[in-house]
Coordinates of C-alpha atoms in Angstrom, one line a residue:
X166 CA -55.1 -86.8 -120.9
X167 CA -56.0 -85.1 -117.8
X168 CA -54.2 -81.9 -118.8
X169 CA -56.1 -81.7 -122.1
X170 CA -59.6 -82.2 -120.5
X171 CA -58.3 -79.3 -117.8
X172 CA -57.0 -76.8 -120.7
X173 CA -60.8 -77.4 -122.4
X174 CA -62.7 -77.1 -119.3
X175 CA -60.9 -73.8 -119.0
X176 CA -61.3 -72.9 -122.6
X177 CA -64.9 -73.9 -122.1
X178 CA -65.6 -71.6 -119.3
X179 CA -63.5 -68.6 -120.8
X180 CA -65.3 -69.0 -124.0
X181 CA -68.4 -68.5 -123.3
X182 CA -68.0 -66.0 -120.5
X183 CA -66.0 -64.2 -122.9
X184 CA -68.5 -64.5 -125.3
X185 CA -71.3 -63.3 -123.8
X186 CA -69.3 -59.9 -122.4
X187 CA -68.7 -59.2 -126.1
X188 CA -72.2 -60.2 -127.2
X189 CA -73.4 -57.7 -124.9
X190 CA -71.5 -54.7 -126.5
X191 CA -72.6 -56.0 -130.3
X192 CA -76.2 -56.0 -129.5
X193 CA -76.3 -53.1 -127.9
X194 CA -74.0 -51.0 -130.3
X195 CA -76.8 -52.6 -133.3
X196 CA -79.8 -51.6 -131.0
X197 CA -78.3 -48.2 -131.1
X198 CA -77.5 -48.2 -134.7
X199 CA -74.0 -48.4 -134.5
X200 CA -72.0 -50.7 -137.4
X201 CA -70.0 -53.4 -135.4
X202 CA -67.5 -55.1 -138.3
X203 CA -66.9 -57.9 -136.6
X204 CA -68.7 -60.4 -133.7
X205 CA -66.3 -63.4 -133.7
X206 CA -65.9 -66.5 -131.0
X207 CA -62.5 -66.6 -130.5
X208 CA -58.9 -64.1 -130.1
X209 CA -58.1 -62.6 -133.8
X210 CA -56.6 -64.6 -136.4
X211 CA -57.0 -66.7 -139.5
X212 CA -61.1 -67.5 -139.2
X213 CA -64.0 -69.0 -140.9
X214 CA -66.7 -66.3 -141.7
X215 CA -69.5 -65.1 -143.2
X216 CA -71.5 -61.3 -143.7
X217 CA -74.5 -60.1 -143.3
X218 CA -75.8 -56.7 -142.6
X219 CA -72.5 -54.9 -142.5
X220 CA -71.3 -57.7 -139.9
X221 CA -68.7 -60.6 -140.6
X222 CA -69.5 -63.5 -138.1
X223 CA -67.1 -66.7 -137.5
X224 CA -65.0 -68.2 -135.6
X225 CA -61.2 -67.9 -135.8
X226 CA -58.3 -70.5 -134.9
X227 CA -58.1 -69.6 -131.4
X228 CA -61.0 -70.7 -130.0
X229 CA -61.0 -69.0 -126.8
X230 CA -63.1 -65.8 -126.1
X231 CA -64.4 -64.0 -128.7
X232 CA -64.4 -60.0 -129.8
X233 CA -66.7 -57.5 -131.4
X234 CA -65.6 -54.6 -133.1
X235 CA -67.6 -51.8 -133.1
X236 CA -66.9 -49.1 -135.2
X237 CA -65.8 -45.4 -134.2
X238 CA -64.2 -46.2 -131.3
X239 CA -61.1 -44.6 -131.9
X240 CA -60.1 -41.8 -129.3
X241 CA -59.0 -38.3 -129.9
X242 CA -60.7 -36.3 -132.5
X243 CA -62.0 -36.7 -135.7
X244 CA -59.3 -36.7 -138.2
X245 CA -59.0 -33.7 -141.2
X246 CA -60.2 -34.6 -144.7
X247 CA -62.6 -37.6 -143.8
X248 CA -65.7 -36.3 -145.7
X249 CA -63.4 -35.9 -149.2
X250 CA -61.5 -38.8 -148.7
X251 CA -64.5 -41.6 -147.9
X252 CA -66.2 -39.5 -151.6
X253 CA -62.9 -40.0 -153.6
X254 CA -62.2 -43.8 -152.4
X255 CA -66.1 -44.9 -152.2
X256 CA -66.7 -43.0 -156.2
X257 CA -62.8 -45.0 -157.2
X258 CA -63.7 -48.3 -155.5
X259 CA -60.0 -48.6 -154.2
X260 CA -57.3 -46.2 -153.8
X261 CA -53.7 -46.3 -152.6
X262 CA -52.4 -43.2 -149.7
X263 CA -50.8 -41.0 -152.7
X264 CA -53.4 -41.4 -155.2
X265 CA -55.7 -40.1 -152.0
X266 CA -53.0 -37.1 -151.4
X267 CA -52.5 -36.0 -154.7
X268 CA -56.6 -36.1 -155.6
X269 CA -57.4 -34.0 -152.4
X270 CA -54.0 -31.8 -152.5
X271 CA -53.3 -33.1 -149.1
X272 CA -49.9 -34.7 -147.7
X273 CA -49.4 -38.4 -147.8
X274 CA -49.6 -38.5 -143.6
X275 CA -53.1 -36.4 -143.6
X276 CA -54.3 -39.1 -146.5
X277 CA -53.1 -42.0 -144.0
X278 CA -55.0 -40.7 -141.0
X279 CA -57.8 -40.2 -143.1
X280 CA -58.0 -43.4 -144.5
X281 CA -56.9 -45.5 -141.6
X282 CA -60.2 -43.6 -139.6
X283 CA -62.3 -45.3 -142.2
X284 CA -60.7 -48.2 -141.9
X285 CA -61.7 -48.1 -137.9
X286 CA -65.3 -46.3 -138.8
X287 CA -65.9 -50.1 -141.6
X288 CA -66.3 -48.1 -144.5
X289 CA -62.8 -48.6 -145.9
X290 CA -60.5 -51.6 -145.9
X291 CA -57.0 -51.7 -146.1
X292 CA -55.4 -54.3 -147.9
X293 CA -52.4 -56.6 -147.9
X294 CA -48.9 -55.7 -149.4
X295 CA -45.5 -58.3 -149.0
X296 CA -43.3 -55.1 -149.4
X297 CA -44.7 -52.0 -148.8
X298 CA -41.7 -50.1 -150.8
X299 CA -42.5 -51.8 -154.2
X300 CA -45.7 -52.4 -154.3
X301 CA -47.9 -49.2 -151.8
X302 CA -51.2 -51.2 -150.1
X303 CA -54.4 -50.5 -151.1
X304 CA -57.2 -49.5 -149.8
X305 CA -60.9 -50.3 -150.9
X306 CA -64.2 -49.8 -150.7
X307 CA -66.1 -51.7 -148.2
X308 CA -68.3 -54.4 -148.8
X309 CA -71.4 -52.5 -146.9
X310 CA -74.6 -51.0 -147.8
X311 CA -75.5 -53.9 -149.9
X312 CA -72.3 -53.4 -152.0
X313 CA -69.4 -55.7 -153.1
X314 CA -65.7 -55.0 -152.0
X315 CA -64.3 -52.8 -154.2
X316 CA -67.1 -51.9 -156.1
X317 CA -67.7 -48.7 -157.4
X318 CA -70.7 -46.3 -156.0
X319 CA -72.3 -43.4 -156.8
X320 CA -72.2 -40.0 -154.6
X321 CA -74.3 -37.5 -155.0
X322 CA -74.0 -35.2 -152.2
X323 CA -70.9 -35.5 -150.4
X324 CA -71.4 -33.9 -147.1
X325 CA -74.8 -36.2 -147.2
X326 CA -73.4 -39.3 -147.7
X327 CA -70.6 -38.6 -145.4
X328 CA -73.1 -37.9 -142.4
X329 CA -74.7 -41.5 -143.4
X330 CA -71.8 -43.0 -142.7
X331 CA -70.5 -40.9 -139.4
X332 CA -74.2 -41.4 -137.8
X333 CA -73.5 -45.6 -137.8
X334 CA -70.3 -44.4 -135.7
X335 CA -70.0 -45.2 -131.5
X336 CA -68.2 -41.7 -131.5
X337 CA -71.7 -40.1 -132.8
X338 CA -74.1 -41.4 -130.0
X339 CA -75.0 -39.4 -126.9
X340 CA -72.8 -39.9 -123.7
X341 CA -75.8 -41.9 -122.2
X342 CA -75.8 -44.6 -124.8
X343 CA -72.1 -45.1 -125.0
X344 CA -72.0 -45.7 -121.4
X345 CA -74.7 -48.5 -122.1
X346 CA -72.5 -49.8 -125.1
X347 CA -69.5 -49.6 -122.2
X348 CA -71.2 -51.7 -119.9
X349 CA -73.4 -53.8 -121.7
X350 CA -70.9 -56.7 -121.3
X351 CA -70.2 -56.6 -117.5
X352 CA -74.1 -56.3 -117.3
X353 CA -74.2 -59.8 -119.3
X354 CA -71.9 -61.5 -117.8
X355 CA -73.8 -60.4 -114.0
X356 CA -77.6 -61.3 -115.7
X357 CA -75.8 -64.8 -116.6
X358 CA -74.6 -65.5 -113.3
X359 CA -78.2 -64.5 -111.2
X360 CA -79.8 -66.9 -114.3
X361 CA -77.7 -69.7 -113.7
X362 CA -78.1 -69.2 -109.4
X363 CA -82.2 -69.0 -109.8
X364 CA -82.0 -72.2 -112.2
X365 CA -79.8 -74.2 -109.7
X366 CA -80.7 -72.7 -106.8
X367 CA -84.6 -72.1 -106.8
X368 CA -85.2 -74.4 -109.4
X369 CA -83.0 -77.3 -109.5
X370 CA -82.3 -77.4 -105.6
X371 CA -79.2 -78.7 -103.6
X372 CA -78.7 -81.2 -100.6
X373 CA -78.1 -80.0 -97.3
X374 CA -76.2 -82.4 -95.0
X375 CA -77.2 -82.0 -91.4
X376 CA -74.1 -82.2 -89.0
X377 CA -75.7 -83.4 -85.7
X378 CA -77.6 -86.1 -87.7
X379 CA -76.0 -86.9 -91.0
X380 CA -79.1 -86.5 -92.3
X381 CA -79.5 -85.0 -95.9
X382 CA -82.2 -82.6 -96.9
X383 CA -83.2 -81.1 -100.5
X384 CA -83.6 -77.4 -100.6
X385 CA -85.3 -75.3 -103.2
X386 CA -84.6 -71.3 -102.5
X387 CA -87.5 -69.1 -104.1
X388 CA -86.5 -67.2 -107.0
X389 CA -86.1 -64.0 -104.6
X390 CA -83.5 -65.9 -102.4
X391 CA -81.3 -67.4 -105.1
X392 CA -81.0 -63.2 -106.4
X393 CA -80.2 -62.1 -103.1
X394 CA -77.7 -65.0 -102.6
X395 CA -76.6 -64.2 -105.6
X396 CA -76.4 -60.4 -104.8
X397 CA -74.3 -60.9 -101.8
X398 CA -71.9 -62.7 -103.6
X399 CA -71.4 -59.9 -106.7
X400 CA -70.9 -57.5 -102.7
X401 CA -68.4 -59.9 -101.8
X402 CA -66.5 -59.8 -105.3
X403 CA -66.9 -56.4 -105.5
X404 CA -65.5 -55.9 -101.5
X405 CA -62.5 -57.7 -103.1
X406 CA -61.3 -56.3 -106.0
X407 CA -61.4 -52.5 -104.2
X408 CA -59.4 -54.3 -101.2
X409 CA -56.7 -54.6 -104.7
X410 CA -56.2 -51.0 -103.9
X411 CA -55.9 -51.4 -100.1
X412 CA -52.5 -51.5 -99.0
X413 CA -53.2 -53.4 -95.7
X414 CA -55.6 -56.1 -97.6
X415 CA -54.0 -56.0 -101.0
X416 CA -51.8 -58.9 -100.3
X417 CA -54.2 -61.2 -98.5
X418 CA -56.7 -61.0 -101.6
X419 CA -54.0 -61.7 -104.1
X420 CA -53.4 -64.7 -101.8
X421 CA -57.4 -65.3 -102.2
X422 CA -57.0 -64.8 -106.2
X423 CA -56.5 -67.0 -109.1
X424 CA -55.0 -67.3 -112.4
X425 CA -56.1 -69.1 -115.7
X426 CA -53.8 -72.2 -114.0
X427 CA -56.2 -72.0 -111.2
X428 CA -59.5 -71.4 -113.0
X429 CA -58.3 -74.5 -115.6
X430 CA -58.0 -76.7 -112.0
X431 CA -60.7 -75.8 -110.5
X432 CA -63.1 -75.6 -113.9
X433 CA -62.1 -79.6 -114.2
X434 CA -63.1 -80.5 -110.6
X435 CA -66.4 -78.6 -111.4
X436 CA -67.0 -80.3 -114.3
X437 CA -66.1 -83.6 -112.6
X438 CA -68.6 -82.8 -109.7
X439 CA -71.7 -82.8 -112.7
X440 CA -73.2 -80.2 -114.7
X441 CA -74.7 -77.9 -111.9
X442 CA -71.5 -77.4 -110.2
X443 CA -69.8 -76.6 -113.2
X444 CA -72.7 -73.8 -114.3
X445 CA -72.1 -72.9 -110.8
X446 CA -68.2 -72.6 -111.3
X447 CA -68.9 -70.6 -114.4
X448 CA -71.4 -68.1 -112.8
X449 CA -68.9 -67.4 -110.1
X450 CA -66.4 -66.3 -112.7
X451 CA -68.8 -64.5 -114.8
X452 CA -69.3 -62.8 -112.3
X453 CA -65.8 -62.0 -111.3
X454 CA -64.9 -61.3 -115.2
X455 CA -67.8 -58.7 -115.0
X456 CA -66.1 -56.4 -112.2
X457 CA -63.0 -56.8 -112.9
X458 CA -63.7 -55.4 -116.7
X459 CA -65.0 -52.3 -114.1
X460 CA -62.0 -51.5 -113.4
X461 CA -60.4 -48.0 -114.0
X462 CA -57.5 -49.3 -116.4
X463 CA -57.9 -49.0 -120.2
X464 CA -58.3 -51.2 -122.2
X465 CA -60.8 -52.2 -119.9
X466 CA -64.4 -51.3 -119.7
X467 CA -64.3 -49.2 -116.9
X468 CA -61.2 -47.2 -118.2
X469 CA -62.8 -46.4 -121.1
X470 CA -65.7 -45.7 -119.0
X471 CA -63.4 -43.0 -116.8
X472 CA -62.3 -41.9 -120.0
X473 CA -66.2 -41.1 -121.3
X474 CA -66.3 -39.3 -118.1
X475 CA -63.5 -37.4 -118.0
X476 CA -65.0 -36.2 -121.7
X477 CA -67.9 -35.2 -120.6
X478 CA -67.1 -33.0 -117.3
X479 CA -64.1 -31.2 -119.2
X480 CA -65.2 -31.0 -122.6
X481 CA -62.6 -32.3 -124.1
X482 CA -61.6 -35.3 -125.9
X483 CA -58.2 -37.1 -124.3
X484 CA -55.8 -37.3 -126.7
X485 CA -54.6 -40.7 -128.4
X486 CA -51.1 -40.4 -126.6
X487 CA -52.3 -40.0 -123.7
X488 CA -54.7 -42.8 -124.0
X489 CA -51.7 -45.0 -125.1
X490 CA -49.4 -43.7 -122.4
X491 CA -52.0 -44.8 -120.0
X492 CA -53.1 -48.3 -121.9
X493 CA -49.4 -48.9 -121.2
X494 CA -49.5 -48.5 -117.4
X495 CA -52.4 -50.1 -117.1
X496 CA -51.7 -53.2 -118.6
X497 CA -48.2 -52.8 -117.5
X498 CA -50.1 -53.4 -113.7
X499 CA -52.2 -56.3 -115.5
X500 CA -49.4 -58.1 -116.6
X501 CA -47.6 -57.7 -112.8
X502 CA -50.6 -59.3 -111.0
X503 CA -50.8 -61.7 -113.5
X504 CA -47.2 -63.1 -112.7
X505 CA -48.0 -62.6 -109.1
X506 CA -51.0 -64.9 -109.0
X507 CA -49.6 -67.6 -111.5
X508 CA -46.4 -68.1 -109.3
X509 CA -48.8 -68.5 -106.5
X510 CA -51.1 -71.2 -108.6
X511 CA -47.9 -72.3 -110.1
X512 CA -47.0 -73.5 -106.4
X513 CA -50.2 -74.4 -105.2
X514 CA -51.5 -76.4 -107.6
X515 CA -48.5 -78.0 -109.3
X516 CA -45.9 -78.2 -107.2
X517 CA -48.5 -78.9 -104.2
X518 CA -46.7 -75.8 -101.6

């Protein structure tokens, strides 16, 4: 029993903390006018749904975290043939990759890119096939714009309609408001943590226990104290993740760190401890969650914030392999610290080293 209330105090904490980083990048990608497909609690998989405005909502089978996926994302250029193929599939209602090659006199691999950008950009969705060799997939018409799956849809102007459907796109904003689409969810997961330290802090209150006397007094900080309490702890997170890169303090604050075994320990004792310490717990970790996402590695936030960057000062977009070869590293050096810091919690919380 005590290791299912630990996995759900964990799951508890990572959901919603999760939740609100992703929550951050959906309303601030629909402030901006950008089509976000999906906003789901949970990690993709099998899910219970519903649309509206261009947006499927739900909750999937693994209920821990959640994701948003905003539309025109992908890196690299635009692909060739977008503009003709979106006409021919959106004026067909579905279409398969050779029907879209032979229409447009194109080869089968242009009409794939083509198609699978769409698929990215929530205009076009691919379908399901058991065997690819007898039976191609499909590929339809998006449920969007107030129309069905599938459905047909008339196109008068081509280049028009196209623009329509490129201006809902993340890769059409300005520099400026991608960045704030980039960082919207480390922003939400800090603006949760100072919330939840003014509430508890300010508001609430806390007992002091004098050491000469025993005797126990109940504080209330002013609004202004709980942010700056709270603003030297985001310095002291901060101060640890960039002593990661610090050869000669890099293995005293992996010591410091802690895995999911840890944060599942230690989110049970909070809970234990009442409601306050565990909003406290979680504002801690919001606020850890929030810079490490600011770190230069894609598929993090602040790789694909380097990335934006690197775009802007050269003028050029990287290139999807490099991006992969990158991704790779980078969560190559994830996965390492990872096993690092869960052997240490490994030994330190269940084998009691």
């Amino acid at each position: 029993m005590d290791i299912l209330i630990t996995i759900l105090c964990c799951l508890i904490v990572l959901s919603v903390l999760v939740f609100l980083h992703e929550g951050g990048h959906f309303v601030t990608a629909r402030l901006f006018g950008v089509r976000v497909s999906e906003f789901m609690l949970g990690l993709p998989g099998p899910r219970l749904s519903f649309k509206h405005n261009d947006t499927r909502y739900g909750v999937t089978c693994v209920p821990l975290g959640g994701y948003a996926r905003v539309c025109g994302m992908e890196p690299g250029n635009m692909k060739p043939f977008l503009a003709e193929t979106l006409e021919f599939i959106h004026k067909s209602g579905k279409a398969t990759i050779t029907s879209v090659a032979n229409e447009l006199k194109i080869s089968e691999d242009e009409a794939e890119d083509a198609l699978d950008e769409l698929v990215d950009w929530g205009c076009v969705v691919r379908g399901k096939s058991k065997d690819y060799k007898d039976k191609p997939i499909e590929y339809f018409a998006a449920d969007i714009n107030g129309y069905k799956l599938g459905e047909k849809r008339e196109v008068k102007d081509k280049d028009k309609y196209f623009k329509e459907e490129y201006f809902k796109q993340y890769r059409s904003l300005p520099f400026w408001k991608r960045i704030i689409i980039l960082l919207a969810g480390i922003f939400v997961n800090i603006l949760f943590a100072f919330i939840v330290f003014v509430i508890l802090y300010s508001f609430v209150g806390f007992d002091v226990q004098q050491q000469s006397t025993g005797e126990i007094t109940h504080i209330n900080m002013t609004p202004i104290e709980a942010i700056q309490y709270g603003m030297n702890y985001l310095w002291a997170v901060i101060c640890a993740v960039v002593n990661l890169f610090n050869p000669a303090t890099m293995a005293e604050t992996v010591s410091n760190s802690t895995s999911l075994i840890g944060i599942a320990v230690i989110s049970k004792s909070a809970a234990e401890a009442g409601i306050c310490a565990f909003l406290e717990f979680m504002a801690m970790i919001s606020i850890s969650l929030g810079i490490m996402n600011l770190l230069p590695i894609p598929p993090l936030d602040g790789g694909r914030f380097l990335i934006e960057i690197y775009q802007v000062i050269t003028k050029k977009n990287v290139s999807v392999r490099a991006i992969n070869i990158i991704s790779f590293i980078g969560i190559a050096l994830i996965l390492l610290l990872f096993v690092v810091v869960m052997n240490q919690d490994i030994q330190r919380f269940i084998l009691g080293n």
